[in-house]
C-alpha cells in the first residue's frame, strides 16, 4: 500500500478507537433522561467504562508480548461491530421494559470498552508505532488525527440531528456510523494482513524462551546497527532476570518521559473539561443545551486542528519537542485551566465571564491538547529504540487514559470543594 493509503487507514483506526465513546458522551442527556430514566446510566458510565478500558490496556502491556498486535485487532473488530448494534436496539421501547433494555445496552457498552478502547486501541497504537518510519510515514500522528476527527464528527452529527430530528435519531446516526466504520476497519485489517504489511519483528532462537528475550534483542540490534551497542537496562535488577514482566517494565522505564508527558497533558485537559465547563452559565441569547453543544464543538474542532497543524515537520522542527521544553509547554498550558476555573467562579465579570472569552479559552484548551498529543506521539516513537517500540505503542494510550481518569477525579473533587 502507498503512504497515503496507510495514513488514511490509521486515521480510520484512530477514529474507530474514540468514536463509540464520543457517541456515548454526545448522546449522554438523551440516554440518561429519556432512553433509560432512573437507571443510573449517567452515574455508572464514566467510571465503569474507563475502569474496563484501563484494566484491559494494562493486561495488554503484557499480553502483547505473546501475540502479534494485528491478531488482537482481528479478534476485537468483529465483536465491536456487533456490540455497536446493541444500543441501536436498546433505545427502542418495543424490545422490552426499561430496566432490561438498560442492562443489555450497558453490558454492550462495557463490551465496547473491552474490545475497542482496550484491545483495539492498544493493538492499533502498537502497529502505528512499529510501522512509523521512512516507508509509511508517521502513522502514529495520523492515528491521533483520526481520534481528533471522531470528536468533531460526533459533536457535529449530534448537534445537527438532535436539533432537526431528535435525540433518538442522533443516537441511531452515530452508532450506525460506528458499525459501518468498525466493519470497514475489519476488512481493511484483513487486506493488510494478506499483503504481509504486519510482518513480525525478526526473531532469533533464544526468543522462544522469555529468559532469552534480551539476548535476542541484542542480536537484532547488532544485526541492524553493528556500530551501536544495546543500551543498558534502566535498572540493574532488570539485567539479572530478563522475563516478559521485566522486559515490559524496562521498556516503560525507558519511555517514562513520554508517558508522563502524555499523562499530564490529558490530566490538565480533564481538570476542567467537561465538568467545570458544564458549570458555566450560558449567555442570555442561548439555552443551556445549545451552549453545551457549542462549547464541546469548539473544543473538539480546535483539538482536531491542533493535531493537523503538528503533522508539519516544519512546525515540529520549530518547537523541537524534547525532555525539557515539553515540560515548559505543559506548565504554560496550566494557565488555561486556571482561567477556566476563574471564569466559573467569576461568572458576572464582564471579561473573564463573557461568552466570547470562554470560546477563546476552549479554543486554546483544545488547540493545545491537539498539538501536544501529536508532538508527544512523534517524540516518543522517534526516540524509542527498535526493541521497545511495541511496548511504547501499548503504553502511550494507557498513559493517556490514566490521565483522563485522574484528571476527571481531581475535577470532581475540585468542583465539590468550590461549590461549597
XYZ file of C-alpha atoms in Angstrom:
420
model
C 0.000 0.000 0.000
C 1.059 3.586 -0.650
C 1.936 6.091 2.053
C -1.365 7.934 1.633
C -3.311 4.654 1.896
C -1.548 3.779 5.138
C -2.133 7.241 6.598
C -5.851 7.093 5.801
C -6.021 3.547 7.168
C -4.569 4.536 10.514
C -6.739 7.661 10.618
C -9.697 5.265 10.223
C -8.357 3.069 13.036
C -7.926 6.098 15.305
C -11.451 7.285 14.528
C -12.856 3.854 15.429
C -10.971 3.873 18.734
C -12.648 7.049 20.008
C -15.940 7.345 18.108
C -18.044 4.983 20.310
C -17.036 6.871 23.458
C -17.737 10.217 21.767
C -21.163 8.910 20.746
C -21.922 7.988 24.357
C -20.886 11.440 25.568
C -22.731 13.450 22.910
C -25.908 11.363 23.479
C -25.472 11.436 27.251
C -28.521 13.571 28.132
C -30.893 11.644 25.882
C -29.723 8.216 27.076
C -29.744 9.233 30.743
C -33.062 11.069 30.908
C -35.195 9.680 28.066
C -33.994 6.267 26.916
C -33.017 4.901 30.360
C -34.556 7.127 33.063
C -33.943 6.154 36.696
C -31.325 3.567 35.659
C -28.216 5.452 36.890
C -26.744 5.485 33.375
C -25.127 8.884 33.983
C -23.575 7.794 37.270
C -22.192 4.475 36.023
C -20.986 5.298 32.511
C -17.683 7.107 33.012
C -16.151 5.210 35.990
C -17.152 1.731 34.791
C -16.300 2.319 31.120
C -12.907 3.848 31.907
C -12.211 1.187 34.526
C -12.746 -1.609 31.996
C -10.693 0.110 29.281
C -7.740 0.934 31.563
C -7.608 -2.552 33.127
C -7.726 -4.130 29.644
C -4.870 -1.931 28.443
C -2.794 -2.820 31.499
C -3.293 -6.500 30.661
C -2.363 -5.752 27.029
C 1.018 -4.404 28.131
C 1.978 -7.994 28.920
C -0.282 -9.976 26.584
C 1.161 -8.023 23.676
C 4.469 -9.814 24.229
C 2.862 -13.182 23.433
C 0.942 -12.480 20.210
C 1.119 -10.113 17.241
C -0.870 -6.881 17.572
C -2.883 -7.482 14.396
C -4.245 -10.733 15.845
C -5.751 -8.835 18.779
C -7.220 -6.302 16.328
C -8.802 -9.021 14.181
C -10.328 -10.545 17.315
C -11.677 -7.222 18.620
C -13.136 -5.583 15.494
C -15.906 -8.069 14.544
C -17.046 -8.244 18.175
C -17.038 -4.443 18.399
C -19.099 -4.199 15.208
C -21.805 -6.429 16.690
C -21.712 -4.693 20.076
C -22.265 -1.269 18.464
C -25.557 -2.589 17.050
C -26.974 -3.220 20.553
C -27.502 0.474 21.535
C -29.461 0.934 18.286
C -31.895 -1.738 19.511
C -31.731 -0.851 23.196
C -33.269 2.611 22.788
C -36.371 1.100 21.130
C -39.256 0.635 23.611
C -40.601 -2.365 21.721
C -37.626 -4.504 22.799
C -38.763 -4.805 26.426
C -39.032 -2.864 29.663
C -36.598 -0.087 30.503
C -34.530 -1.985 33.078
C -33.976 -4.975 30.782
C -33.017 -2.762 27.832
C -30.661 -0.785 30.058
C -28.892 -3.897 31.360
C -28.398 -5.317 27.872
C -27.263 -1.969 26.432
C -24.921 -1.225 29.319
C -23.434 -4.710 29.020
C -22.764 -3.990 25.345
C -21.162 -0.670 26.289
C -18.790 -2.485 28.646
C -18.031 -4.901 25.803
C -17.157 -1.896 23.631
C -14.837 -0.632 26.373
C -13.093 -4.024 26.396
C -12.842 -4.594 22.638
C -12.431 -1.042 21.288
C -10.900 1.180 23.961
C -8.976 -1.742 25.398
C -7.866 -4.315 22.817
C -8.139 -2.355 19.580
C -6.718 0.892 20.936
C -3.681 -0.904 22.351
C -3.088 -3.069 19.271
C -3.626 -0.326 16.660
C -1.334 2.037 18.580
C 1.298 -0.703 18.648
C 1.034 -1.165 14.885
C 1.246 2.602 14.336
C 4.380 2.736 16.495
C 6.116 -0.182 14.761
C 5.270 0.907 11.216
C 6.067 4.620 11.631
C 9.169 5.493 9.649
C 10.570 6.271 6.235
C 8.445 3.743 4.340
C 4.968 4.598 5.637
C 5.463 7.998 7.307
C 4.434 8.975 10.838
C 1.389 6.722 11.136
C 1.034 7.405 14.863
C 0.244 11.038 14.060
C -2.498 10.028 11.628
C -3.866 7.555 14.156
C -4.087 10.511 16.556
C -5.726 12.686 13.864
C -8.400 10.017 13.423
C -9.155 10.252 17.142
C -9.482 14.018 16.827
C -11.810 13.680 13.835
C -14.061 11.339 15.847
C -14.715 14.150 18.324
C -15.512 16.692 15.601
C -17.752 14.262 13.723
C -19.671 13.196 16.825
C -20.229 16.762 18.042
C -21.340 17.907 14.588
C -23.695 14.985 13.941
C -25.140 15.067 17.454
C -25.796 18.796 17.318
C -27.277 18.898 13.818
C -29.522 15.831 14.080
C -30.598 16.439 17.651
C -31.989 19.868 16.787
C -33.519 18.924 13.462
C -34.907 15.435 14.177
C -34.384 14.454 17.821
C -32.205 12.645 20.325
C -33.142 9.121 19.237
C -32.252 9.863 15.616
C -28.876 11.278 16.749
C -28.082 8.046 18.640
C -29.068 5.928 15.624
C -26.942 8.029 13.256
C -23.861 7.972 15.482
C -23.872 4.311 16.471
C -24.846 3.366 12.923
C -21.714 5.168 11.756
C -19.708 3.227 14.351
C -20.994 -0.067 12.942
C -20.012 0.919 9.389
C -16.542 2.175 10.338
C -15.799 -0.864 12.522
C -16.718 -3.173 9.649
C -14.548 -1.128 7.273
C -11.616 -1.351 9.701
C -12.027 -5.116 9.980
C -11.983 -5.520 6.191
C -9.008 -3.176 5.870
C -7.106 -5.084 8.563
C -7.663 -8.371 6.715
C -6.369 -6.807 3.483
C -3.219 -5.511 5.176
C -2.560 -8.896 6.781
C -2.858 -10.603 3.404
C -0.466 -8.032 1.933
C 2.050 -9.010 4.649
C 2.259 -5.424 5.937
C 2.232 -6.505 9.577
C 5.344 -8.657 9.491
C 6.534 -9.713 12.933
C 9.899 -8.430 14.111
C 12.841 -10.727 13.288
C 13.237 -13.442 15.886
C 16.239 -15.467 16.958
C 16.089 -18.960 18.519
C 16.538 -17.527 22.022
C 13.246 -15.629 21.703
C 11.300 -18.834 22.323
C 12.327 -18.528 25.965
C 11.383 -15.387 27.913
C 14.786 -15.568 29.613
C 16.420 -15.133 26.232
C 14.455 -12.033 25.261
C 17.250 -9.573 25.978
C 19.873 -11.689 24.252
C 17.625 -11.919 21.207
C 17.082 -8.166 21.240
C 20.821 -7.614 21.423
C 21.321 -9.886 18.419
C 18.694 -7.971 16.399
C 20.201 -4.633 17.427
C 23.723 -5.632 16.412
C 22.492 -7.045 13.101
C 20.790 -3.764 12.173
C 23.351 -1.363 13.637
C 26.724 -3.119 14.013
C 28.409 0.036 15.264
C 25.967 0.561 18.105
C 25.548 -1.359 21.329
C 22.269 -2.054 23.043
C 21.651 0.476 25.843
C 21.899 -0.948 29.298
C 18.638 -1.628 31.145
C 17.195 1.296 33.118
C 17.570 -0.746 36.306
C 20.436 -3.115 37.254
C 17.863 -5.552 38.645
C 16.379 -5.975 35.181
C 19.735 -7.063 33.747
C 19.884 -10.096 36.034
C 16.466 -11.649 35.429
C 15.032 -10.952 31.983
C 11.386 -12.032 31.632
C 8.223 -10.765 29.988
C 7.232 -8.752 33.065
C 10.699 -7.275 33.500
C 11.099 -6.618 29.781
C 7.848 -4.612 29.816
C 8.922 -2.817 32.994
C 12.262 -1.927 31.438
C 10.522 -0.587 28.331
C 8.219 1.569 30.457
C 11.138 2.914 32.475
C 12.927 3.905 29.274
C 9.789 5.601 27.942
C 8.798 7.337 31.179
C 9.417 10.929 29.908
C 6.944 10.386 27.045
C 4.425 8.547 29.206
C 4.470 11.177 31.949
C 4.117 13.963 29.386
C 1.045 12.306 27.843
C -0.418 11.632 31.287
C -0.100 15.259 32.406
C -1.370 16.624 29.075
C -4.672 14.757 29.451
C -4.906 15.254 33.214
C -4.718 19.016 32.523
C -7.431 18.739 29.891
C -9.915 16.852 32.055
C -9.201 19.002 35.073
C -11.755 21.440 33.630
C -13.272 19.791 30.567
C -16.074 18.882 30.542
C -17.135 19.151 34.221
C -16.028 22.716 35.093
C -17.086 23.962 31.660
C -20.559 22.499 32.252
C -20.876 24.821 35.282
C -20.563 27.951 33.156
C -23.778 29.969 32.842
C -24.979 30.237 29.251
C -25.347 33.707 27.719
C -28.806 35.277 27.668
C -29.259 34.618 23.955
C -28.571 30.852 24.219
C -30.178 27.917 26.050
C -28.094 25.662 28.293
C -28.400 22.778 25.826
C -27.210 24.848 22.869
C -24.389 26.368 24.920
C -23.210 22.900 25.940
C -23.115 21.675 22.337
C -21.332 24.846 21.165
C -18.733 24.510 23.947
C -17.982 20.867 23.135
C -17.876 21.558 19.384
C -15.480 24.489 19.931
C -13.083 22.331 21.945
C -13.262 19.330 19.592
C -12.779 21.409 16.437
C -9.614 23.099 17.663
C -8.294 19.854 19.128
C -8.551 18.402 15.610
C -6.916 21.498 14.077
C -4.047 21.274 16.571
C -3.375 17.661 15.592
C -3.371 18.573 11.899
C -1.002 21.507 12.434
C 1.551 19.317 14.159
C 1.840 16.850 11.300
C 4.027 19.514 9.670
C 7.729 18.737 10.006
C 8.418 22.472 9.864
C 6.220 23.058 12.930
C 7.771 20.105 14.753
C 11.237 21.394 13.889
C 10.470 24.864 15.231
C 9.039 23.593 18.502
C 11.762 20.931 18.860
C 9.984 18.862 21.431
C 12.312 17.177 23.916
C 12.653 16.193 27.534
C 12.962 19.765 28.809
C 10.819 22.011 26.646
C 7.807 19.675 26.681
C 7.509 20.436 30.388
C 7.719 24.164 29.667
C 4.784 23.765 27.271
C 2.787 21.702 29.775
C 3.466 24.234 32.544
C 2.447 27.132 30.304
C -0.734 25.305 29.347
C -1.817 25.168 33.011
C -2.771 28.843 32.679
C -5.771 27.847 30.541
C -7.410 25.500 33.113
C -6.812 28.137 35.801
C -8.550 30.735 33.604
C -11.455 28.314 33.015
C -11.905 27.875 36.777
C -11.802 31.649 37.285
C -14.424 32.061 34.559
C -16.694 29.727 36.541
C -16.049 31.412 39.891
C -16.363 34.942 38.427
C -19.431 34.383 36.253
C -20.572 38.019 36.447
C -17.227 39.517 35.458
C -17.635 41.367 32.167
C -14.365 39.998 30.761
C -13.460 36.623 32.238
C -17.121 35.545 32.437
C -18.116 36.645 28.935
C -19.276 34.196 26.264
C -16.539 35.199 23.823
C -13.737 34.879 26.389
C -14.959 31.386 27.139
C -14.947 30.476 23.459
C -11.313 31.633 23.254
C -10.388 29.638 26.367
C -11.921 26.469 24.914
C -10.202 27.160 21.607
C -6.818 27.416 23.356
C -7.550 24.367 25.516
C -8.477 22.227 22.517
C -5.714 23.559 20.243
C -3.023 22.955 22.868
C -4.287 19.431 23.578
C -4.251 18.509 19.886
C -0.779 19.953 19.313
C 0.719 18.373 22.430
C -0.825 14.981 21.648
C 0.763 14.757 18.213
C 4.059 16.263 19.345
C 4.375 13.747 22.189
C 3.432 10.856 19.903
C 6.027 11.949 17.323
C 8.671 12.492 20.022
C 8.068 9.116 21.705
C 8.123 6.985 18.559
C 11.139 8.710 17.039
C 13.128 8.390 20.285
C 12.106 4.797 21.094
C 14.614 2.053 20.366
C 13.802 -0.703 17.880
C 13.129 -3.246 20.592
C 10.906 -1.008 22.740
C 8.592 0.418 20.074
C 5.884 -2.176 20.640
C 5.913 -1.587 24.390
C 5.812 2.185 23.899
C 2.942 1.724 21.430
C 0.892 -0.098 24.062
C 1.892 2.150 26.955
C 1.159 5.530 25.321
C -2.647 5.153 25.044
C -2.668 3.650 28.545
C -0.955 6.727 29.988
C -3.450 8.887 28.066
C -6.422 7.010 29.552
C -4.990 7.125 33.075
C -4.533 10.880 32.647
C -8.223 11.173 31.729
C -9.294 9.140 34.774
C -7.070 11.068 37.213
C -7.946 14.458 35.716
C -11.676 13.679 35.894
C -11.370 12.512 39.514
C -9.492 15.659 40.565
C -12.045 17.773 38.679
C -14.909 16.159 40.588
C -13.201 16.856 43.929
C -12.378 20.412 42.856
C -15.977 21.117 41.850
C -17.204 19.649 45.137
C -14.889 21.892 47.153
C -15.548 25.085 45.190
C -19.297 24.533 45.104
C -19.416 24.508 48.917
